[in-house]
Amino acid sequence: MQNSRGEIIRCRIRGRLKEEGKRLLVGDRVGFSLTEKGEEGVVEELLERKNSLHRPPVANVDQAVSVISTREPLLDLFLLDRIVVSAETAGLSIVICFNKVDLSGKDDWEEVAEAGAVYKKCGYEAFFTSAVTEQGLEELKELLKRKISVLAGPSGVGKSTLLNK
């Protein structure tokens, strides 16, 4: 936890919350009290969530950035649709990031560009990135500014690489 002065406070969950079956998620806002020594805290209450996702298990985010690879692993539009539906259900803004475009050949690029056009036509923000060539990274940075975002997508699509860039 972080207090109002920006100090990090290590907290434990009150047993009562566990007994009530309340599960804390990354991004939850909570009420806590300090122990007698003031060095640690105890989570007393879970404040109301504005939204939550089951996978990844997070709460109180503004937008979901769905990262999907154009190659390695291959483009999986079915999985992308599942992520979009999950984010829509939670009431999140959705950004679709087609990553690893540097690996796409001419034949692949047509399918990727067509998919991007379809999602844009449906009203979603969709763009193309490559951590290797840095294509689209500035656009991604702009989309992340002043928003709490969750990057969602299958293993190996480049979520961590994009964040590290």
Short mmCIF file of N, CA and C in Angstrom, two decimals:
data_model
loop_
_atom_site.label_atom_id
_atom_site.label_comp_id
_atom_site.label_asym_id
_atom_site.label_seq_id
_atom_site.Cartn_x
_atom_site.Cartn_y
_atom_site.Cartn_z
N MET A 1 0.83 -1.17 0.00
CA MET A 1 0.00 0.00 0.00
C MET A 1 0.88 1.24 0.00
N GLN A 2 0.29 2.32 -0.44
CA GLN A 2 0.99 3.59 -0.42
C GLN A 2 0.11 4.57 0.35
N ASN A 3 0.67 5.25 1.32
CA ASN A 3 -0.13 6.21 2.08
C ASN A 3 -0.19 7.55 1.35
N SER A 4 -0.86 8.52 1.96
CA SER A 4 -1.05 9.82 1.32
C SER A 4 0.26 10.58 1.12
N ARG A 5 1.30 10.22 1.85
CA ARG A 5 2.61 10.87 1.69
C ARG A 5 3.48 10.17 0.68
N GLY A 6 2.94 9.12 0.03
CA GLY A 6 3.69 8.40 -0.98
C GLY A 6 4.60 7.32 -0.43
N GLU A 7 4.53 7.08 0.88
CA GLU A 7 5.34 6.05 1.51
C GLU A 7 4.69 4.68 1.29
N ILE A 8 5.50 3.68 1.06
CA ILE A 8 4.98 2.33 0.86
C ILE A 8 4.84 1.66 2.22
N ILE A 9 3.64 1.12 2.47
CA ILE A 9 3.33 0.46 3.73
C ILE A 9 3.03 -1.01 3.44
N ARG A 10 3.75 -1.91 4.06
CA ARG A 10 3.48 -3.35 3.91
C ARG A 10 2.22 -3.67 4.73
N CYS A 11 1.25 -4.33 4.06
CA CYS A 11 -0.02 -4.62 4.72
C CYS A 11 -0.37 -6.10 4.67
N ARG A 12 -1.12 -6.52 5.68
CA ARG A 12 -1.71 -7.85 5.72
C ARG A 12 -3.22 -7.68 5.56
N ILE A 13 -3.88 -8.76 5.16
CA ILE A 13 -5.33 -8.70 5.00
C ILE A 13 -5.97 -9.13 6.32
N ARG A 14 -6.94 -8.38 6.76
CA ARG A 14 -7.68 -8.70 7.98
C ARG A 14 -8.37 -10.05 7.77
N GLY A 15 -8.29 -10.92 8.77
CA GLY A 15 -8.89 -12.25 8.70
C GLY A 15 -10.37 -12.21 8.37
N ARG A 16 -11.06 -11.19 8.86
CA ARG A 16 -12.50 -11.03 8.59
C ARG A 16 -12.78 -10.94 7.10
N LEU A 17 -11.92 -10.23 6.37
CA LEU A 17 -12.11 -10.11 4.92
C LEU A 17 -11.98 -11.46 4.23
N LYS A 18 -11.01 -12.24 4.68
CA LYS A 18 -10.83 -13.58 4.12
C LYS A 18 -12.05 -14.44 4.41
N GLU A 19 -12.55 -14.36 5.64
CA GLU A 19 -13.71 -15.15 6.03
C GLU A 19 -14.95 -14.76 5.22
N GLU A 20 -15.06 -13.49 4.87
CA GLU A 20 -16.19 -13.02 4.07
C GLU A 20 -16.03 -13.39 2.59
N GLY A 21 -14.88 -14.00 2.25
CA GLY A 21 -14.65 -14.43 0.87
C GLY A 21 -14.26 -13.30 -0.06
N LYS A 22 -13.81 -12.20 0.49
CA LYS A 22 -13.41 -11.07 -0.35
C LYS A 22 -11.99 -11.31 -0.85
N ARG A 23 -11.84 -11.25 -2.15
CA ARG A 23 -10.54 -11.49 -2.79
C ARG A 23 -10.00 -10.16 -3.30
N LEU A 24 -8.80 -9.83 -2.91
CA LEU A 24 -8.17 -8.59 -3.37
C LEU A 24 -7.51 -8.82 -4.73
N LEU A 25 -7.61 -7.81 -5.58
CA LEU A 25 -7.00 -7.85 -6.90
C LEU A 25 -5.98 -6.73 -7.02
N VAL A 26 -5.06 -6.88 -7.93
CA VAL A 26 -4.15 -5.79 -8.27
C VAL A 26 -5.02 -4.61 -8.70
N GLY A 27 -4.75 -3.45 -8.16
CA GLY A 27 -5.51 -2.26 -8.52
C GLY A 27 -6.65 -1.93 -7.57
N ASP A 28 -6.94 -2.83 -6.60
CA ASP A 28 -8.00 -2.55 -5.65
C ASP A 28 -7.64 -1.36 -4.78
N ARG A 29 -8.66 -0.61 -4.42
CA ARG A 29 -8.51 0.46 -3.46
C ARG A 29 -9.05 -0.07 -2.13
N VAL A 30 -8.31 0.19 -1.06
CA VAL A 30 -8.68 -0.37 0.23
C VAL A 30 -8.55 0.67 1.33
N GLY A 31 -9.22 0.39 2.44
CA GLY A 31 -9.01 1.14 3.66
C GLY A 31 -8.11 0.32 4.56
N PHE A 32 -7.14 0.95 5.19
CA PHE A 32 -6.23 0.20 6.05
C PHE A 32 -5.90 1.02 7.29
N SER A 33 -5.44 0.31 8.31
CA SER A 33 -5.00 0.98 9.53
C SER A 33 -3.57 0.55 9.81
N LEU A 34 -2.85 1.41 10.50
CA LEU A 34 -1.47 1.10 10.85
C LEU A 34 -1.44 0.29 12.15
N THR A 35 -0.47 -0.59 12.26
CA THR A 35 -0.27 -1.33 13.50
C THR A 35 0.26 -0.37 14.56
N GLU A 36 0.38 -0.85 15.77
CA GLU A 36 0.83 0.01 16.88
C GLU A 36 2.18 0.66 16.60
N LYS A 37 3.10 -0.08 16.02
CA LYS A 37 4.43 0.47 15.73
C LYS A 37 4.40 1.39 14.52
N GLY A 38 3.35 1.31 13.72
CA GLY A 38 3.21 2.18 12.56
C GLY A 38 4.05 1.78 11.36
N GLU A 39 4.70 0.62 11.46
CA GLU A 39 5.57 0.19 10.37
C GLU A 39 4.82 -0.67 9.33
N GLU A 40 3.75 -1.29 9.77
CA GLU A 40 2.94 -2.14 8.89
C GLU A 40 1.49 -1.72 8.99
N GLY A 41 0.69 -2.25 8.04
CA GLY A 41 -0.72 -1.93 8.04
C GLY A 41 -1.57 -3.19 7.95
N VAL A 42 -2.86 -3.00 8.19
CA VAL A 42 -3.82 -4.09 8.08
C VAL A 42 -4.95 -3.59 7.18
N VAL A 43 -5.22 -4.34 6.13
CA VAL A 43 -6.32 -3.98 5.23
C VAL A 43 -7.62 -4.25 5.97
N GLU A 44 -8.41 -3.21 6.17
CA GLU A 44 -9.66 -3.30 6.92
C GLU A 44 -10.88 -3.46 6.02
N GLU A 45 -10.83 -2.83 4.86
CA GLU A 45 -12.00 -2.89 3.97
C GLU A 45 -11.58 -2.80 2.51
N LEU A 46 -12.36 -3.43 1.69
CA LEU A 46 -12.21 -3.36 0.25
C LEU A 46 -13.20 -2.32 -0.25
N LEU A 47 -12.68 -1.25 -0.86
CA LEU A 47 -13.56 -0.19 -1.36
C LEU A 47 -14.19 -0.63 -2.68
N GLU A 48 -15.24 0.05 -3.06
CA GLU A 48 -15.99 -0.33 -4.26
C GLU A 48 -15.11 -0.26 -5.51
N ARG A 49 -15.23 -1.27 -6.34
CA ARG A 49 -14.50 -1.32 -7.61
C ARG A 49 -15.32 -0.65 -8.70
N LYS A 50 -14.64 0.06 -9.58
CA LYS A 50 -15.35 0.58 -10.75
C LYS A 50 -15.46 -0.48 -11.83
N ASN A 51 -14.53 -1.45 -11.82
CA ASN A 51 -14.58 -2.58 -12.75
C ASN A 51 -13.55 -3.62 -12.32
N SER A 52 -13.63 -4.78 -12.94
CA SER A 52 -12.62 -5.80 -12.69
C SER A 52 -12.61 -6.77 -13.86
N LEU A 53 -11.46 -7.37 -14.06
CA LEU A 53 -11.30 -8.40 -15.08
C LEU A 53 -10.95 -9.71 -14.39
N HIS A 54 -11.45 -10.79 -14.94
CA HIS A 54 -11.13 -12.11 -14.40
C HIS A 54 -9.72 -12.53 -14.83
N ARG A 55 -9.40 -12.22 -16.09
CA ARG A 55 -8.10 -12.62 -16.63
C ARG A 55 -7.56 -11.53 -17.52
N PRO A 56 -6.52 -10.84 -17.18
CA PRO A 56 -5.78 -10.98 -15.93
C PRO A 56 -6.60 -10.42 -14.77
N PRO A 57 -6.38 -10.94 -13.56
CA PRO A 57 -7.16 -10.51 -12.40
C PRO A 57 -6.72 -9.13 -11.91
N VAL A 58 -7.41 -8.09 -12.38
CA VAL A 58 -7.10 -6.71 -12.03
C VAL A 58 -8.40 -5.94 -11.80
N ALA A 59 -8.28 -4.81 -11.11
CA ALA A 59 -9.44 -3.98 -10.84
C ALA A 59 -9.10 -2.52 -11.07
N ASN A 60 -10.15 -1.74 -11.29
CA ASN A 60 -10.06 -0.28 -11.37
C ASN A 60 -9.14 0.24 -12.46
N VAL A 61 -9.25 -0.33 -13.63
CA VAL A 61 -8.43 0.13 -14.76
C VAL A 61 -9.29 0.96 -15.71
N ASP A 62 -8.64 1.82 -16.48
CA ASP A 62 -9.33 2.67 -17.44
C ASP A 62 -9.46 2.02 -18.81
N GLN A 63 -8.42 1.29 -19.19
CA GLN A 63 -8.44 0.72 -20.53
C GLN A 63 -7.69 -0.60 -20.58
N ALA A 64 -8.09 -1.41 -21.55
CA ALA A 64 -7.40 -2.67 -21.82
C ALA A 64 -6.68 -2.52 -23.14
N VAL A 65 -5.40 -2.81 -23.14
CA VAL A 65 -4.61 -2.82 -24.36
C VAL A 65 -4.42 -4.29 -24.72
N SER A 66 -5.11 -4.71 -25.74
CA SER A 66 -5.03 -6.10 -26.17
C SER A 66 -3.88 -6.22 -27.15
N VAL A 67 -2.84 -6.93 -26.74
CA VAL A 67 -1.65 -7.11 -27.58
C VAL A 67 -1.76 -8.47 -28.25
N ILE A 68 -1.67 -8.46 -29.57
CA ILE A 68 -1.75 -9.69 -30.35
C ILE A 68 -0.60 -9.67 -31.35
N SER A 69 0.02 -10.80 -31.51
CA SER A 69 1.17 -10.90 -32.41
C SER A 69 0.72 -11.20 -33.83
N THR A 70 1.40 -10.59 -34.77
CA THR A 70 1.11 -10.89 -36.17
C THR A 70 1.84 -12.15 -36.62
N ARG A 71 2.92 -12.48 -35.95
CA ARG A 71 3.73 -13.69 -36.20
C ARG A 71 4.42 -14.06 -34.89
N GLU A 72 4.67 -15.34 -34.74
CA GLU A 72 5.46 -15.87 -33.60
C GLU A 72 4.96 -15.39 -32.25
N PRO A 73 3.82 -15.79 -31.77
CA PRO A 73 2.87 -16.73 -32.33
C PRO A 73 2.00 -16.10 -33.43
N LEU A 74 1.40 -16.93 -34.24
CA LEU A 74 0.58 -16.47 -35.35
C LEU A 74 -0.61 -15.66 -34.87
N LEU A 75 -1.09 -14.79 -35.72
CA LEU A 75 -2.25 -13.96 -35.46
C LEU A 75 -3.45 -14.85 -35.09
N ASP A 76 -4.06 -14.59 -33.94
CA ASP A 76 -5.19 -15.38 -33.46
C ASP A 76 -6.36 -14.43 -33.19
N LEU A 77 -7.19 -14.23 -34.21
CA LEU A 77 -8.30 -13.28 -34.10
C LEU A 77 -9.39 -13.79 -33.16
N PHE A 78 -9.55 -15.10 -33.04
CA PHE A 78 -10.54 -15.65 -32.11
C PHE A 78 -10.18 -15.26 -30.68
N LEU A 79 -8.92 -15.42 -30.32
CA LEU A 79 -8.47 -15.04 -28.98
C LEU A 79 -8.60 -13.53 -28.78
N LEU A 80 -8.27 -12.76 -29.79
CA LEU A 80 -8.41 -11.31 -29.70
C LEU A 80 -9.87 -10.94 -29.43
N ASP A 81 -10.80 -11.59 -30.12
CA ASP A 81 -12.22 -11.32 -29.90
C ASP A 81 -12.62 -11.65 -28.45
N ARG A 82 -12.10 -12.73 -27.91
CA ARG A 82 -12.41 -13.11 -26.53
C ARG A 82 -11.93 -12.04 -25.55
N ILE A 83 -10.73 -11.50 -25.80
CA ILE A 83 -10.18 -10.46 -24.93
C ILE A 83 -11.03 -9.19 -25.04
N VAL A 84 -11.42 -8.84 -26.26
CA VAL A 84 -12.24 -7.65 -26.48
C VAL A 84 -13.59 -7.78 -25.78
N VAL A 85 -14.22 -8.94 -25.89
CA VAL A 85 -15.52 -9.16 -25.24
C VAL A 85 -15.38 -9.05 -23.72
N SER A 86 -14.34 -9.62 -23.17
CA SER A 86 -14.10 -9.55 -21.73
C SER A 86 -13.92 -8.10 -21.28
N ALA A 87 -13.16 -7.33 -22.02
CA ALA A 87 -12.93 -5.92 -21.68
C ALA A 87 -14.22 -5.11 -21.85
N GLU A 88 -14.97 -5.38 -22.88
CA GLU A 88 -16.26 -4.69 -23.11
C GLU A 88 -17.20 -4.97 -21.95
N THR A 89 -17.26 -6.22 -21.52
CA THR A 89 -18.13 -6.61 -20.41
C THR A 89 -17.78 -5.85 -19.14
N ALA A 90 -16.50 -5.58 -18.94
CA ALA A 90 -16.05 -4.85 -17.75
C ALA A 90 -16.19 -3.34 -17.93
N GLY A 91 -16.62 -2.89 -19.10
CA GLY A 91 -16.81 -1.46 -19.34
C GLY A 91 -15.54 -0.69 -19.59
N LEU A 92 -14.52 -1.36 -20.08
CA LEU A 92 -13.24 -0.71 -20.33
C LEU A 92 -13.14 -0.15 -21.75
N SER A 93 -12.37 0.89 -21.91
CA SER A 93 -11.96 1.32 -23.24
C SER A 93 -11.00 0.27 -23.76
N ILE A 94 -11.01 0.06 -25.06
CA ILE A 94 -10.20 -1.01 -25.63
C ILE A 94 -9.28 -0.45 -26.71
N VAL A 95 -8.02 -0.84 -26.62
CA VAL A 95 -7.03 -0.51 -27.62
C VAL A 95 -6.48 -1.84 -28.13
N ILE A 96 -6.37 -1.98 -29.43
CA ILE A 96 -5.84 -3.21 -30.00
C ILE A 96 -4.48 -2.91 -30.61
N CYS A 97 -3.50 -3.65 -30.14
CA CYS A 97 -2.12 -3.45 -30.57
C CYS A 97 -1.65 -4.70 -31.32
N PHE A 98 -1.52 -4.58 -32.63
CA PHE A 98 -0.98 -5.65 -33.46
C PHE A 98 0.54 -5.53 -33.40
N ASN A 99 1.19 -6.46 -32.71
CA ASN A 99 2.62 -6.37 -32.45
C ASN A 99 3.42 -7.31 -33.35
N LYS A 100 4.71 -7.06 -33.39
CA LYS A 100 5.68 -7.84 -34.18
C LYS A 100 5.44 -7.72 -35.68
N VAL A 101 5.03 -6.53 -36.11
CA VAL A 101 4.76 -6.33 -37.54
C VAL A 101 6.03 -6.46 -38.37
N ASP A 102 7.18 -6.32 -37.74
CA ASP A 102 8.44 -6.47 -38.47
C ASP A 102 8.64 -7.91 -38.95
N LEU A 103 7.94 -8.86 -38.36
CA LEU A 103 8.06 -10.26 -38.76
C LEU A 103 7.08 -10.66 -39.85
N SER A 104 6.14 -9.77 -40.16
CA SER A 104 5.12 -10.10 -41.15
C SER A 104 5.65 -9.92 -42.56
N GLY A 105 5.42 -10.94 -43.37
CA GLY A 105 5.75 -10.85 -44.79
C GLY A 105 4.62 -10.18 -45.54
N LYS A 106 4.78 -10.04 -46.85
CA LYS A 106 3.78 -9.35 -47.66
C LYS A 106 2.41 -10.04 -47.57
N ASP A 107 2.40 -11.37 -47.63
CA ASP A 107 1.14 -12.10 -47.55
C ASP A 107 0.48 -11.94 -46.18
N ASP A 108 1.28 -12.01 -45.13
CA ASP A 108 0.76 -11.85 -43.78
C ASP A 108 0.23 -10.44 -43.57
N TRP A 109 0.94 -9.47 -44.11
CA TRP A 109 0.59 -8.08 -43.85
C TRP A 109 -0.81 -7.75 -44.34
N GLU A 110 -1.22 -8.33 -45.46
CA GLU A 110 -2.56 -8.07 -45.97
C GLU A 110 -3.62 -8.51 -44.96
N GLU A 111 -3.44 -9.71 -44.37
CA GLU A 111 -4.39 -10.21 -43.37
C GLU A 111 -4.39 -9.31 -42.13
N VAL A 112 -3.22 -8.89 -41.69
CA VAL A 112 -3.10 -8.05 -40.50
C VAL A 112 -3.74 -6.68 -40.75
N ALA A 113 -3.43 -6.08 -41.88
CA ALA A 113 -4.00 -4.76 -42.21
C ALA A 113 -5.52 -4.84 -42.32
N GLU A 114 -6.02 -5.90 -42.90
CA GLU A 114 -7.47 -6.09 -43.03
C GLU A 114 -8.12 -6.24 -41.65
N ALA A 115 -7.49 -7.03 -40.79
CA ALA A 115 -8.01 -7.20 -39.43
C ALA A 115 -8.03 -5.86 -38.69
N GLY A 116 -6.95 -5.10 -38.80
CA GLY A 116 -6.90 -3.79 -38.16
C GLY A 116 -8.01 -2.88 -38.66
N ALA A 117 -8.26 -2.91 -39.95
CA ALA A 117 -9.32 -2.08 -40.55
C ALA A 117 -10.69 -2.48 -40.01
N VAL A 118 -10.92 -3.78 -39.85
CA VAL A 118 -12.21 -4.26 -39.35
C VAL A 118 -12.44 -3.76 -37.92
N TYR A 119 -11.42 -3.88 -37.07
CA TYR A 119 -11.57 -3.42 -35.69
C TYR A 119 -11.74 -1.90 -35.62
N LYS A 120 -11.03 -1.17 -36.45
CA LYS A 120 -11.20 0.28 -36.49
C LYS A 120 -12.62 0.64 -36.92
N LYS A 121 -13.14 -0.08 -37.90
CA LYS A 121 -14.50 0.16 -38.39
C LYS A 121 -15.53 -0.10 -37.29
N CYS A 122 -15.20 -1.01 -36.38
CA CYS A 122 -16.09 -1.32 -35.23
C CYS A 122 -15.95 -0.28 -34.11
N GLY A 123 -15.05 0.69 -34.30
CA GLY A 123 -14.91 1.77 -33.32
C GLY A 123 -13.77 1.61 -32.33
N TYR A 124 -12.94 0.61 -32.52
CA TYR A 124 -11.81 0.41 -31.62
C TYR A 124 -10.57 1.12 -32.13
N GLU A 125 -9.75 1.56 -31.17
CA GLU A 125 -8.43 2.10 -31.51
C GLU A 125 -7.56 0.89 -31.84
N ALA A 126 -7.01 0.86 -33.04
CA ALA A 126 -6.15 -0.27 -33.44
C ALA A 126 -4.92 0.30 -34.13
N PHE A 127 -3.76 -0.22 -33.75
CA PHE A 127 -2.53 0.24 -34.38
C PHE A 127 -1.50 -0.87 -34.40
N PHE A 128 -0.38 -0.62 -35.05
CA PHE A 128 0.63 -1.64 -35.34
C PHE A 128 1.95 -1.24 -34.70
N THR A 129 2.60 -2.22 -34.04
CA THR A 129 3.84 -1.92 -33.35
C THR A 129 4.92 -2.97 -33.64
N SER A 130 6.14 -2.53 -33.39
CA SER A 130 7.30 -3.42 -33.44
C SER A 130 8.32 -2.88 -32.45
N ALA A 131 8.68 -3.69 -31.47
CA ALA A 131 9.70 -3.28 -30.53
C ALA A 131 11.06 -3.20 -31.20
N VAL A 132 11.26 -4.02 -32.25
CA VAL A 132 12.54 -4.06 -32.95
C VAL A 132 12.76 -2.78 -33.76
N THR A 133 11.77 -2.39 -34.56
CA THR A 133 11.91 -1.19 -35.40
C THR A 133 11.38 0.07 -34.71
N GLU A 134 10.74 -0.11 -33.54
CA GLU A 134 10.12 0.96 -32.76
C GLU A 134 8.91 1.58 -33.45
N GLN A 135 8.38 0.92 -34.46
CA GLN A 135 7.16 1.40 -35.12
C GLN A 135 6.01 1.41 -34.11
N GLY A 136 5.29 2.51 -34.05
CA GLY A 136 4.10 2.61 -33.23
C GLY A 136 4.33 2.82 -31.74
N LEU A 137 5.59 2.86 -31.30
CA LEU A 137 5.84 2.99 -29.86
C LEU A 137 5.43 4.35 -29.31
N GLU A 138 5.62 5.40 -30.08
CA GLU A 138 5.21 6.73 -29.63
C GLU A 138 3.69 6.79 -29.50
N GLU A 139 2.99 6.20 -30.44
CA GLU A 139 1.53 6.15 -30.38
C GLU A 139 1.07 5.38 -29.14
N LEU A 140 1.74 4.27 -28.86
CA LEU A 140 1.42 3.48 -27.67
C LEU A 140 1.64 4.30 -26.40
N LYS A 141 2.75 5.01 -26.33
CA LYS A 141 3.04 5.85 -25.17
C LYS A 141 1.93 6.88 -24.96
N GLU A 142 1.48 7.49 -26.03
CA GLU A 142 0.41 8.49 -25.94
C GLU A 142 -0.89 7.88 -25.42
N LEU A 143 -1.18 6.68 -25.88
CA LEU A 143 -2.42 6.01 -25.46
C LEU A 143 -2.38 5.59 -23.99
N LEU A 144 -1.17 5.40 -23.45
CA LEU A 144 -1.03 4.98 -22.06
C LEU A 144 -0.99 6.16 -21.08
N LYS A 145 -0.70 7.36 -21.57
CA LYS A 145 -0.55 8.53 -20.71
C LYS A 145 -1.82 8.80 -19.92
N ARG A 146 -1.61 9.05 -18.62
CA ARG A 146 -2.67 9.46 -17.69
C ARG A 146 -3.84 8.47 -17.63
N LYS A 147 -3.57 7.20 -17.90
CA LYS A 147 -4.60 6.17 -17.80
C LYS A 147 -4.01 4.97 -17.08
N ILE A 148 -4.85 4.30 -16.32
CA ILE A 148 -4.45 3.04 -15.73
C ILE A 148 -4.83 1.97 -16.75
N SER A 149 -3.83 1.29 -17.26
CA SER A 149 -4.03 0.34 -18.35
C SER A 149 -3.59 -1.05 -17.96
N VAL A 150 -4.23 -2.03 -18.55
CA VAL A 150 -3.81 -3.41 -18.41
C VAL A 150 -3.48 -3.91 -19.81
N LEU A 151 -2.33 -4.54 -19.94
CA LEU A 151 -1.97 -5.18 -21.21
C LEU A 151 -2.40 -6.63 -21.12
N ALA A 152 -3.18 -7.06 -22.07
CA ALA A 152 -3.70 -8.42 -22.07
C ALA A 152 -3.38 -9.07 -23.40
N GLY A 153 -3.08 -10.35 -23.35
CA GLY A 153 -2.78 -11.10 -24.56
C GLY A 153 -2.07 -12.38 -24.21
N PRO A 154 -2.00 -13.28 -25.17
CA PRO A 154 -1.37 -14.57 -24.89
C PRO A 154 0.14 -14.45 -24.68
N SER A 155 0.70 -15.50 -24.17
CA SER A 155 2.13 -15.57 -23.93
C SER A 155 2.90 -15.43 -25.25
N GLY A 156 3.98 -14.67 -25.21
CA GLY A 156 4.86 -14.57 -26.36
C GLY A 156 4.53 -13.50 -27.38
N VAL A 157 3.50 -12.68 -27.12
CA VAL A 157 3.13 -11.67 -28.11
C VAL A 157 3.93 -10.38 -27.97
N GLY A 158 4.69 -10.24 -26.87
CA GLY A 158 5.55 -9.07 -26.73
C GLY A 158 5.07 -8.03 -25.74
N LYS A 159 4.18 -8.38 -24.82
CA LYS A 159 3.69 -7.41 -23.84
C LYS A 159 4.83 -6.83 -23.01
N SER A 160 5.65 -7.70 -22.45
CA SER A 160 6.77 -7.25 -21.60
C SER A 160 7.78 -6.46 -22.41
N THR A 161 8.06 -6.89 -23.62
CA THR A 161 9.02 -6.18 -24.47
C THR A 161 8.53 -4.77 -24.76
N LEU A 162 7.24 -4.63 -25.07
CA LEU A 162 6.69 -3.30 -25.32
C LEU A 162 6.79 -2.42 -24.08
N LEU A 163 6.46 -2.97 -22.91
CA LEU A 163 6.56 -2.20 -21.68
C LEU A 163 7.99 -1.78 -21.40
N ASN A 164 8.92 -2.68 -21.64
CA ASN A 164 10.33 -2.35 -21.41
C ASN A 164 10.85 -1.29 -22.36
N LYS A 165 10.31 -1.23 -23.55
CA LYS A 165 10.71 -0.20 -24.51
C LYS A 165 10.16 1.13 -24.08
#
